[in-house]
Coordinates of C-alpha atoms in Angstrom, one line a residue:
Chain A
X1 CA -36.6 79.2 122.1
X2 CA -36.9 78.7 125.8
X3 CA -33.3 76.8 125.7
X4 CA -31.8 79.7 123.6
X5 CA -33.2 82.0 126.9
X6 CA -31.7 79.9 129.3
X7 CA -28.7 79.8 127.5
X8 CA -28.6 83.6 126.9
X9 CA -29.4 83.9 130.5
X10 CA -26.8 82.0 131.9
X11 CA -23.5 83.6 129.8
X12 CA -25.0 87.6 131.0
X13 CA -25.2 86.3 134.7
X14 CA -22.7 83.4 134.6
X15 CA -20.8 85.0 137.6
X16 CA -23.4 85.6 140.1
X17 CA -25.2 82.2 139.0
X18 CA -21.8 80.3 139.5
X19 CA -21.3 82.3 143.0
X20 CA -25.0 81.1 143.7
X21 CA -24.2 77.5 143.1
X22 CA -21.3 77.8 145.1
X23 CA -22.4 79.2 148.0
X24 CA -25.0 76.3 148.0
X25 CA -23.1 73.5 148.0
X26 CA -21.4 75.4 150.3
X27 CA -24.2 75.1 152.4
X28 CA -24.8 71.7 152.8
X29 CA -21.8 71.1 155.3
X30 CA -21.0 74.2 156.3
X31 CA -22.8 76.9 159.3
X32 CA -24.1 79.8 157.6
X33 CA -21.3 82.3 159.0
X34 CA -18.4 79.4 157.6
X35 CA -19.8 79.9 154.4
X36 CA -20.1 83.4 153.8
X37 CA -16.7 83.9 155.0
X38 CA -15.0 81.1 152.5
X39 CA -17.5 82.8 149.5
X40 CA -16.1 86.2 150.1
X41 CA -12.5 84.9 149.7
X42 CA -13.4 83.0 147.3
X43 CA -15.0 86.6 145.7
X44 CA -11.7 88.5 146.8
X45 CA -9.3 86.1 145.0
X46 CA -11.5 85.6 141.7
X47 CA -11.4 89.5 142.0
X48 CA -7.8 89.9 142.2
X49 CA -7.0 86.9 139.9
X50 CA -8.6 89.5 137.2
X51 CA -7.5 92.8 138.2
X52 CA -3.8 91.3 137.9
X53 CA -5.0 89.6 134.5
X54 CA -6.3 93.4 133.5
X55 CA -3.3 95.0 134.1
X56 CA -0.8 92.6 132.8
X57 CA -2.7 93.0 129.7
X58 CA -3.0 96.9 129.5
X59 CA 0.7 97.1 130.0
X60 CA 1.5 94.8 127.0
X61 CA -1.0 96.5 124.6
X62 CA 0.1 100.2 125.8
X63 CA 4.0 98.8 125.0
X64 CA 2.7 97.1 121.8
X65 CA 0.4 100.3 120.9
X66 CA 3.0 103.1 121.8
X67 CA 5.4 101.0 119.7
X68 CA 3.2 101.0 116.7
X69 CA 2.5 104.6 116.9
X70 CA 6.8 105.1 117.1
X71 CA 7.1 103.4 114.0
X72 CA 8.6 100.6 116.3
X73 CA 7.5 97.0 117.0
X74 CA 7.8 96.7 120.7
X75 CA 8.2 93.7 123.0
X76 CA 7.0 90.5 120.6
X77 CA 9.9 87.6 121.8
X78 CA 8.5 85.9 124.4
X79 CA 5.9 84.0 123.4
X80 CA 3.2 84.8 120.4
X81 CA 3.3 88.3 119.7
X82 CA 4.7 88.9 122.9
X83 CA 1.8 87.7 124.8
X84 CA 4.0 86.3 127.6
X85 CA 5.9 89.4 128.2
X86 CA 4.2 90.4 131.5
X87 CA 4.6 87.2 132.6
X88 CA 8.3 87.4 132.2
X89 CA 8.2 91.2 133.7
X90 CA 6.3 90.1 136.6
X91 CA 8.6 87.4 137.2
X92 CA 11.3 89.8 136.8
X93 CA 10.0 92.3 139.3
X94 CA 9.1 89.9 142.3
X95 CA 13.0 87.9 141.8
X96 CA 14.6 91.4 142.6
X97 CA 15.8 92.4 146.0
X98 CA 13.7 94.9 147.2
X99 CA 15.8 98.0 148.3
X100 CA 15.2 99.8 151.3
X101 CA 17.5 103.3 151.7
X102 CA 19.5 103.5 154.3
X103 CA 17.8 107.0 155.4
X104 CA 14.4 106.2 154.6
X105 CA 11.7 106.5 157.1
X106 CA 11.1 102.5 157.1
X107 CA 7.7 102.2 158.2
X108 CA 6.4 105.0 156.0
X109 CA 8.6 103.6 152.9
X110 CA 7.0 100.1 153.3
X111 CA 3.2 101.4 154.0
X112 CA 3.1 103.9 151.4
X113 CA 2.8 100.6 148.8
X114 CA -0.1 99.7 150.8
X115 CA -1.6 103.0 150.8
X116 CA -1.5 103.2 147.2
X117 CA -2.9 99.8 146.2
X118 CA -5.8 99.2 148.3
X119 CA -7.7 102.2 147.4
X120 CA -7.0 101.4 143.7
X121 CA -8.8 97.9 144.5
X122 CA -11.5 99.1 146.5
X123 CA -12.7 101.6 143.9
X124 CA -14.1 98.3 141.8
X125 CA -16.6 98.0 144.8
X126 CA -18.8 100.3 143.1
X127 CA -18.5 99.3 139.7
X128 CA -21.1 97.7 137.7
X129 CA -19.8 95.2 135.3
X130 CA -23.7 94.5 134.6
X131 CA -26.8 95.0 136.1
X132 CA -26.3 92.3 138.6
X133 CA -22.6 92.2 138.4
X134 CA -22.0 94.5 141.0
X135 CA -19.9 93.9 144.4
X136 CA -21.7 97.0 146.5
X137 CA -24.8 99.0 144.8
X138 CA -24.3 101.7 147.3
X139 CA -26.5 104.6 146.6
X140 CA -23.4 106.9 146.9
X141 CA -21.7 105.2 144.5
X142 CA -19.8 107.9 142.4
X143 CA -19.4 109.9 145.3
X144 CA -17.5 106.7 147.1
X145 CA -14.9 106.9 143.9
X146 CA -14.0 110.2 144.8
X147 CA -13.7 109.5 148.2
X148 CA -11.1 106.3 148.2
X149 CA -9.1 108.1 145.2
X150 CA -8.3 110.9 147.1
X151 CA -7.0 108.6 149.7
X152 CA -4.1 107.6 147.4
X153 CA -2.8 111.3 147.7
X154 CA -1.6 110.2 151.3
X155 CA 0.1 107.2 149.8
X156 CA 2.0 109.5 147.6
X157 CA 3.2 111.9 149.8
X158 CA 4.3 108.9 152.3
X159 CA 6.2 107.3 149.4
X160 CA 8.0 110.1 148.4
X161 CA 8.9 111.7 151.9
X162 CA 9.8 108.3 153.5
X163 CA 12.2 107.7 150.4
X164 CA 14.3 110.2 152.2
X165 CA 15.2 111.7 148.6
X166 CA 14.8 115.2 147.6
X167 CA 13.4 113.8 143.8
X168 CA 11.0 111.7 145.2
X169 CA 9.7 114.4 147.5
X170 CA 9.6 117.0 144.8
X171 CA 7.5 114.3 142.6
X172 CA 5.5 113.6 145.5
X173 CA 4.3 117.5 145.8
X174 CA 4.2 118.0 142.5
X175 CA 1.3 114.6 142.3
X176 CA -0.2 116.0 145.5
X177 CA -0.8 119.7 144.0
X178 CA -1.8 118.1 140.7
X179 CA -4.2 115.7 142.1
X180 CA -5.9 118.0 144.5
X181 CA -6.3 120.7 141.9
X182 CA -8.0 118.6 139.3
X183 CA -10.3 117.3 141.8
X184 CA -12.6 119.9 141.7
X185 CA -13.1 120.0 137.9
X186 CA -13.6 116.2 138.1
X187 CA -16.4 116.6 140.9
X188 CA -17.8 119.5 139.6
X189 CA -18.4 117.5 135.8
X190 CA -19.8 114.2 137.9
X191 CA -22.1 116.9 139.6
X192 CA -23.9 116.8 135.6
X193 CA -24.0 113.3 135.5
X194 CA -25.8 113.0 138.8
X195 CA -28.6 115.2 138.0
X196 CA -29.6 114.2 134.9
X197 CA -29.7 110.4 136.7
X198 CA -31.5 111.5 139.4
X199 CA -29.1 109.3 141.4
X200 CA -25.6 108.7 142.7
X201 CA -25.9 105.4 142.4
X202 CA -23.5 103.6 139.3
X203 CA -26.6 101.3 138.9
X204 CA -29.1 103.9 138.7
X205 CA -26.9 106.1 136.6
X206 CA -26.7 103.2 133.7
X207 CA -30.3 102.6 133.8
X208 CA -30.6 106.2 133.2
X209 CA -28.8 105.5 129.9
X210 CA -31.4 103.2 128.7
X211 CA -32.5 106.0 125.8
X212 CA -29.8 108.2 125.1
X213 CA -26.1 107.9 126.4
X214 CA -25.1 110.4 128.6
X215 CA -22.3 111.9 126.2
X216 CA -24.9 113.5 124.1
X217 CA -26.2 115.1 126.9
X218 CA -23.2 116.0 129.0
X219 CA -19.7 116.3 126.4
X220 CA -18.5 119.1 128.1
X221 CA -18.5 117.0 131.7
X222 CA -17.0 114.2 129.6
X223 CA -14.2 116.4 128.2
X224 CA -13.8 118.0 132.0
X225 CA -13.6 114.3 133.6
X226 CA -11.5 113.1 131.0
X227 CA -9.2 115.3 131.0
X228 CA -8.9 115.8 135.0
X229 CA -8.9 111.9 135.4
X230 CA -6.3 111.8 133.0
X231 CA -4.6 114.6 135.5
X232 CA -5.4 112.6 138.3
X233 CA -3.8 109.5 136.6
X234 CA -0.6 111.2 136.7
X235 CA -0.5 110.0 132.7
X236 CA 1.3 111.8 130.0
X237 CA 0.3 114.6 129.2
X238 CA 0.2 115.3 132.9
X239 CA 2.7 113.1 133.8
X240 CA 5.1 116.0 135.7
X241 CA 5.8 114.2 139.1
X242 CA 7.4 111.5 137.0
X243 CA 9.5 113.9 134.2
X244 CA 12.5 111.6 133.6
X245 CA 14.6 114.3 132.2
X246 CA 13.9 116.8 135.7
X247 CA 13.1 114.5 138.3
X248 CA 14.4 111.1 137.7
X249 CA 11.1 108.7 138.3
X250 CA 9.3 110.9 140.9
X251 CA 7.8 109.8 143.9
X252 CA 9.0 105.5 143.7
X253 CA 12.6 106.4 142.8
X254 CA 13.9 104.7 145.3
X255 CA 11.1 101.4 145.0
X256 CA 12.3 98.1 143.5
X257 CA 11.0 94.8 142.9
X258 CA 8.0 93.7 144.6
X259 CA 7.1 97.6 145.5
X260 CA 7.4 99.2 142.2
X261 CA 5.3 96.1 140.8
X262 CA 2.9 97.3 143.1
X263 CA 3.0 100.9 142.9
X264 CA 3.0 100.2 138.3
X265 CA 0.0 97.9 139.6
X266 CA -2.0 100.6 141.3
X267 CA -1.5 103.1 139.0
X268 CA -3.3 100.8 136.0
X269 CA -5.8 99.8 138.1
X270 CA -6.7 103.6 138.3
X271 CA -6.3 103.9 135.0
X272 CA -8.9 101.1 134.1
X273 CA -11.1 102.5 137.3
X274 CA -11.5 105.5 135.5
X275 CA -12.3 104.3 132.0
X276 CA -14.5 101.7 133.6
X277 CA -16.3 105.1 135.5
X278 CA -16.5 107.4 132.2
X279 CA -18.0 103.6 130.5
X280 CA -20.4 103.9 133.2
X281 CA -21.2 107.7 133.2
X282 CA -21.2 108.6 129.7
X283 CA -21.2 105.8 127.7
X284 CA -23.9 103.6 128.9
X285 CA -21.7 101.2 131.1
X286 CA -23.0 97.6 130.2
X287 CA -26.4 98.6 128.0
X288 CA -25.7 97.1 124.4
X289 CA -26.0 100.1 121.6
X290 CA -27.7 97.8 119.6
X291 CA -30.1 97.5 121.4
X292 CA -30.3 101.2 122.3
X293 CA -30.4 102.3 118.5
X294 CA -32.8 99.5 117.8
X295 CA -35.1 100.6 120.5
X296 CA -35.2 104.6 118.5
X297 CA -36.2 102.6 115.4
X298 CA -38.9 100.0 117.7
X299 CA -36.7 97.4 116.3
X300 CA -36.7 94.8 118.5
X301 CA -32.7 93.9 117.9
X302 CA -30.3 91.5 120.4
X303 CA -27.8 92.8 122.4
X304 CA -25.2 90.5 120.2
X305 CA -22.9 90.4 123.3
X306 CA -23.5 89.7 127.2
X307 CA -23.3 93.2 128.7
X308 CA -20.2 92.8 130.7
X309 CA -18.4 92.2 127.0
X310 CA -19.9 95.4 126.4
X311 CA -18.6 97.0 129.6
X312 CA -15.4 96.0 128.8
X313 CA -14.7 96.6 124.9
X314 CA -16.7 100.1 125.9
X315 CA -13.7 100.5 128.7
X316 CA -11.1 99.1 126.6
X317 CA -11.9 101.4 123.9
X318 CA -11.5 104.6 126.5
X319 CA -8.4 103.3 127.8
X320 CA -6.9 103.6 124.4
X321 CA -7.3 107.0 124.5
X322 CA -5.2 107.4 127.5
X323 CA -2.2 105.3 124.8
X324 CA -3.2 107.7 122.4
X325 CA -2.8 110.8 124.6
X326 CA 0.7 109.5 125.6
X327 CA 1.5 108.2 121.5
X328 CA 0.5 112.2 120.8
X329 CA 1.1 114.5 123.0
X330 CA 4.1 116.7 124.5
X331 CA 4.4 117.2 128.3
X332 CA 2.8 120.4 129.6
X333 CA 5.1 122.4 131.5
X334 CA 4.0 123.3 135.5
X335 CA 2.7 126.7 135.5
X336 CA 0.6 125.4 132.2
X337 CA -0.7 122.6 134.4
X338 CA -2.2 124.9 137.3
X339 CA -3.7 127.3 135.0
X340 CA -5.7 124.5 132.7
X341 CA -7.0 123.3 135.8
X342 CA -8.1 126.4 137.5
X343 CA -8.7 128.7 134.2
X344 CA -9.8 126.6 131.3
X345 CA -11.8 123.1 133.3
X346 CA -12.7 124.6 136.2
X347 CA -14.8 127.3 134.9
X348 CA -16.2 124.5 132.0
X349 CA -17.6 122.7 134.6
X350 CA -19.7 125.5 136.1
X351 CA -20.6 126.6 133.1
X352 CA -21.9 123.1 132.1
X353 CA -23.4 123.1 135.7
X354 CA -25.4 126.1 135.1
X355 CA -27.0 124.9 131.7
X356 CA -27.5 121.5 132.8
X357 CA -29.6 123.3 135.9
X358 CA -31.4 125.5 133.5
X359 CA -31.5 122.5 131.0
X360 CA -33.2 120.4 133.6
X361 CA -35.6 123.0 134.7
X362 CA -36.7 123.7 131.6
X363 CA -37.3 120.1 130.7
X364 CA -39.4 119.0 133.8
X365 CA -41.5 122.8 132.9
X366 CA -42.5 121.4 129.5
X367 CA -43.1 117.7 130.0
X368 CA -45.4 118.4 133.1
Chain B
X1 CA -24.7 85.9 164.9
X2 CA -26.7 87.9 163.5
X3 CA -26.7 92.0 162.4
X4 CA -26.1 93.7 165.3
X5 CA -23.7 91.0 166.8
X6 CA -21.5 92.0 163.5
X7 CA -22.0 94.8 164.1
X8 CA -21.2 95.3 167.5
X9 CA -17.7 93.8 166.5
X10 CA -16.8 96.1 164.0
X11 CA -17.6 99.1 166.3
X12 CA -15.3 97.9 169.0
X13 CA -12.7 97.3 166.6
X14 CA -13.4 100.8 165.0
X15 CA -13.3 102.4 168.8
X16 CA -9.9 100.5 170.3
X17 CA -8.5 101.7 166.7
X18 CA -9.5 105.1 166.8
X19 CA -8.1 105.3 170.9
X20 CA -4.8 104.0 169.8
X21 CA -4.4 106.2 166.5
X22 CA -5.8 109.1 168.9
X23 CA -2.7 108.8 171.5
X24 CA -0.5 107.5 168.2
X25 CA -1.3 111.4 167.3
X26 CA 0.2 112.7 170.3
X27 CA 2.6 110.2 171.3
X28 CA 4.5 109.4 168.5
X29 CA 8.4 111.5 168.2
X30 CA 7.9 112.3 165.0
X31 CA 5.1 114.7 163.3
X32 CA 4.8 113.1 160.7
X33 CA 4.1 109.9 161.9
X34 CA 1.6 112.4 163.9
X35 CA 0.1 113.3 161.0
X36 CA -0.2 109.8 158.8
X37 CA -2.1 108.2 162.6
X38 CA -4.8 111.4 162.1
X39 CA -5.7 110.1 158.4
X40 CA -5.5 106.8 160.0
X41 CA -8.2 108.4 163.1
X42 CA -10.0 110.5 160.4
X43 CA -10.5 107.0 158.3
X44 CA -12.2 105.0 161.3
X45 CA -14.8 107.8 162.0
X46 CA -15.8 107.5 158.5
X47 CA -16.3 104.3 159.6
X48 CA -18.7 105.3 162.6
X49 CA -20.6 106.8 159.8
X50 CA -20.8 103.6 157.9
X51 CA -21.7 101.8 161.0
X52 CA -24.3 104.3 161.8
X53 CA -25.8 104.1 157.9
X54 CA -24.9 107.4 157.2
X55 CA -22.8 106.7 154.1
X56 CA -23.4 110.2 152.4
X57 CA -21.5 111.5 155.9
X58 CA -19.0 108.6 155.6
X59 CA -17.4 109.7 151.9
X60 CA -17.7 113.5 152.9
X61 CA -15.9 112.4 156.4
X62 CA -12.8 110.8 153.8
X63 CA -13.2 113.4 151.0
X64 CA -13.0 116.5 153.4
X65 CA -10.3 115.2 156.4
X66 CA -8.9 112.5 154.5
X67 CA -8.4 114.1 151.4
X68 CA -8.2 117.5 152.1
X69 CA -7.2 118.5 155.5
X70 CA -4.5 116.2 156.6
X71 CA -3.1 116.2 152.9
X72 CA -3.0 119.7 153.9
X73 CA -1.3 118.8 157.2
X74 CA 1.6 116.6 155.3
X75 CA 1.8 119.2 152.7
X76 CA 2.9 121.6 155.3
X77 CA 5.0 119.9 157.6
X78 CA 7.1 118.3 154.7
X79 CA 7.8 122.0 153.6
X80 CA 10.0 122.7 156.8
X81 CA 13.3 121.7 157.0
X82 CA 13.0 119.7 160.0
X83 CA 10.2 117.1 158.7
X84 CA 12.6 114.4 158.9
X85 CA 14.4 115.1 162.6
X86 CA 13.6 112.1 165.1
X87 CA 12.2 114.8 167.7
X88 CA 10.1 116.9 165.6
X89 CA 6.6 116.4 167.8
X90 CA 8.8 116.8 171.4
X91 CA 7.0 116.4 174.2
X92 CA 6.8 118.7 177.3
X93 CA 7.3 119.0 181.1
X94 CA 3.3 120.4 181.8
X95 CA 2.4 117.3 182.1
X96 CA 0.1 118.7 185.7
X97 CA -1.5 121.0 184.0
X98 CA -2.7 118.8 181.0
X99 CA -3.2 116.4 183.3
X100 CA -5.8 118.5 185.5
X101 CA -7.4 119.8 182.5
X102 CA -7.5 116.5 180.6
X103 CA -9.6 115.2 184.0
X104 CA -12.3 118.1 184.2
X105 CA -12.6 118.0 180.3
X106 CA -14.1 113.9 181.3
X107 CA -15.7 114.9 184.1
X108 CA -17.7 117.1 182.7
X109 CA -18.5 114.6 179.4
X110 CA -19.0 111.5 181.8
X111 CA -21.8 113.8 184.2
X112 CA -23.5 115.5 181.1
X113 CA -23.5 112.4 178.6
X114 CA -24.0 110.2 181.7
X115 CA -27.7 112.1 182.4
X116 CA -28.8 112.0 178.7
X117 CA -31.0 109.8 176.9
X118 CA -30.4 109.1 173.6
X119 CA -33.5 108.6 171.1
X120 CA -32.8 106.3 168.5
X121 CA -34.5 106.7 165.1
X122 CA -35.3 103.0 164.3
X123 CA -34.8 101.9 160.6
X124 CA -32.7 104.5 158.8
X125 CA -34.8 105.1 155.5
X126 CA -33.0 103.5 152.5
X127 CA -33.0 106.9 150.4
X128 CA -31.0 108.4 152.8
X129 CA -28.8 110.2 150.9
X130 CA -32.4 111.8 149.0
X131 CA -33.9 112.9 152.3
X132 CA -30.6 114.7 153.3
X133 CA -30.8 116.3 149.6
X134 CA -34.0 117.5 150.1
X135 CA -33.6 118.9 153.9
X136 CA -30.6 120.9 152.7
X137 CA -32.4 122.7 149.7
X138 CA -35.5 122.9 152.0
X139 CA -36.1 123.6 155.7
X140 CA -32.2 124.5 156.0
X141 CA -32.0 126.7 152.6
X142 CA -30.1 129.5 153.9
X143 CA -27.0 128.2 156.0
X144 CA -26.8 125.6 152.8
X145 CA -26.5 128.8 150.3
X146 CA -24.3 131.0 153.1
X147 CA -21.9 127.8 153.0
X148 CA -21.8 127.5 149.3
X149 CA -21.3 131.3 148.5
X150 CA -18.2 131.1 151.0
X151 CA -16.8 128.2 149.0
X152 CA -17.7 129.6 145.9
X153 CA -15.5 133.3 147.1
X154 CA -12.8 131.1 147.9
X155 CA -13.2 128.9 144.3
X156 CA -13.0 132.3 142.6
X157 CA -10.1 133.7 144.9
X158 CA -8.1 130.8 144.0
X159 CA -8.5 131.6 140.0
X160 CA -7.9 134.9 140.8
X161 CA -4.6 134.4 141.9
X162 CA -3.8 132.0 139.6
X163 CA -4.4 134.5 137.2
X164 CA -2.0 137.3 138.8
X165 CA 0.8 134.9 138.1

């Protein structure tokens, strides 16, 4: 039984017991300062190594997915079922010249890539894969997510001004209208979230979970996030600063090779950013349901699988909904998108406020 | 090395930065270029705020200037039709008079900072972020709710002209 525990114990923490081991070996040559430098690259690359891993294969299951719902098959030549096909499109992308426009603002043209993709990475700071499978507990953790997305509102804008092209701009402020208008519904539905943890801290928030998932408690904040992260995302059915048929691409027309692969990069690591934050908020984030129903019963059960397999198939799962979205719905037009956000979400998410206040107060009034 | 030697570093960095996005502000031909080094100034105060363990200040810092005000700024300015000429932040011939009011505006920091002594507050508690919660909805009630109706006017002013529309 003991072995089973160590075993058990090993696969939910193998990556901080395999950083662990590192770092001491590390140790045994090396001056303290050496090694912690060399362990956070190491950290960096291992993180980067799986981000790119993560989006290649979101892009190959949306293709595959959006196929399936078209009645289509979808890209399934190169290799097994197509496995290999971001391989070949990443290959593709970074062998293309990349293209800078005669009258574009240069430096603001080449930055704006930047702009955009680090934000997108640094929102994984906060996230917690499981319980100690986080890079930075910070105890303003959800409030840090909103803080570096809105940062990528500035990559947008410099992207589609320093393109020097009057459809890039006009994506550009149609993203930067869109995104700052369905930040405050998205805020306002965290706001819930936080008060029923107690805690703005991802961690904290999960433990919270431990008895009932937040999305019993809080639908209406999930419905508000969902849909304003999905707003945020720029993703069908929001997806009006890239309209092919009004505006060519948006705000990277003008981006080729190695840019656009990064600008598609940043956009899916949002994407998965936010399904990993709605895992973590309303869903439980790495807790095991099993285990969770089991404990309503006094059922002792197992978790079945380590809880970052749990993180992930949860996250998975809400990412398909984003494929589903864009497999279902019609674009909205832009005077339906300003009135959703201002008329329908935003008063949602006061409303919700308001009875999660009274909710809470009423609560604390009876149990003491 | 240890803490503050780390420390230290990062706040040097953070101040030569800040300087040169500062006078990148002014400086540079064009405004928008003017306007990308203030998000890049905004950014490194945040990171004062980390420095200082203020964290809750140091999201705030990016959410509200960051996010809000210079996106504002960018918005604006790429509007006009002359957002892309290479002189649109010219600069001027009053150089004296900036020049004598730049110097009085230092003197008088350098003799009043110069003369104070500043308290430091030891180990900054570790529920921080709690502590400021609690001060806001306590001691400092009022200016909290005054600042929260005016936000709230301007929430529903928005929907109201959405609504015209």
């Amino acid at each position: 039984m003991d072995a089973l525990n160590a075993v058990s114990n090993f696969i939910s923490n193998v990556l901080p017991i395999l950083r662990d081991l590192l770092a001491g070996l590390l140790n045994n040559f090396l001056p303290g300062w050496l090694t912690e430098i060399v362990m956070s690259i190491v950290s960096i690359s291992v993180f980067l190594a799986f981000a790119t891993i993560v989006v290649m294969s979101l892009t190959l299951v949306e293709r595959r997915v959006i196929a399936f719902m078209q009645n289509r098959l979808g890209p399934n030549r190169v290799g097994p079922q197509g496995v290999l096909q971001p391989v070949a499109d990443v290959i593709k992308l970074f062998a293309k010249e990349d293209i800078i426009p005669a009258n574009a603002d240069p430096w603001v043209y080449r930055l704006a890539t930047t702009v955009m993709v680090i934000p997108a990475l640094l929102i994984y700071a906060v996230i917690p894969w499981s319980q100690n499978m986080v890079i930075a507990n910070l105890s303003i953790g959800i409030l840090y997510f909103v803080a570096i997305s809105s940062v990528s509102v500035v990559g947008l804008l410099m992207a589609g001004w320093g393109s020097n092209n009057k459809f890039a701009l006009l994506g550009a402020m149609r993203a930067a209208a869109q995104v700052i208008s369905y930040e405050i519904p998205l805020v306002f539905s965290i706001i819930g979230v936080a008060m029923l943890a107690g805690s703005l801290s991802t961690v904290d928030i999960v433990n919270a979970q431990r008895v009932l998932w937040f999305i019993v408690l809080q639908p209406v904040a999930f419905f508000v996030f969902f849909t304003a992260a999905t707003a945020e995302l720029n993703r069908t059915p929001f997806d009006l600063m890239e309209a092919e048929s009004e505006i060519v691409a948006g705000y990277h027309v003008e981006y080729s090779g190695v840019r656009f692969a990064l600008f598609f990069l940043a956009e899916y690591l949002n994407g998965f950013a936010v399904a990993a934050l709605a895992t973590t908020m309303f869903f439980g984030g790495w807790l095991s349901p099993v285990e969770t129903i089991g404990n309503w019963f006094g059922w002792n059960l197992p978790p079945l699988l380590p809880p970052y397999a749990w993180f992930f198939l949860k996250t998975y799962l809400l990412f398909f909904i984003l494929y589903w979205l864009r497999g279902t719905l019609p674009r909205v037009r832009i005077d339906q998108l300003m009135g959703l956000a201002w008329k329908v979400l935003l008063p949602l998410a006061l409303a919700n406020l308001a009875l999660t206040s009274i909710g809470l107060y009423l609560y604390r009034v009876i149990t003491t | 090395m240890n803490a503050d030697s780390y420390v230290a570093i990062a706040f040097w960095i953070l101040a030569i930065g800040m300087v040169l996005a500062a006078y990148a502000v002014v400086a540079l031909p064009r405004i928008i270029h003017s306007a990308l080094a203030l998000v890049l100034f905004f950014f490194q105060i945040a990171g004062l705020y980390v420095l200082l363990r203020a964290e809750f200040i140091a999201a705030v810092q990016v959410i509200i200037y960051v996010g809000a005000v210079t996106v504002l700024f960018l918005f604006a300015i790429m509007l006009t039709n002359r957002s892309y000429a290479p002189d649109s932040n010219p600069a001027n011939r009053q150089w004296i008079a900036a020049g004598v009011v730049s110097l009085g505006l230092l003197g008088t920091l350098l003799a009043t900072l110069g003369r104070q002594t500043w308290p430091t507050g030891g180990q900054v508690p570790a529920n921080a972020t709690v502590l400021l919660g609690q001060l806001m909805l306590g001691p400092f009630i009022l200016p909290f709710e005054i600042a929260a109706i005016l936000l709230l006017v301007a929430m529903v002013g928005a929907i109201v002209i959405a609504r015209e529309s």
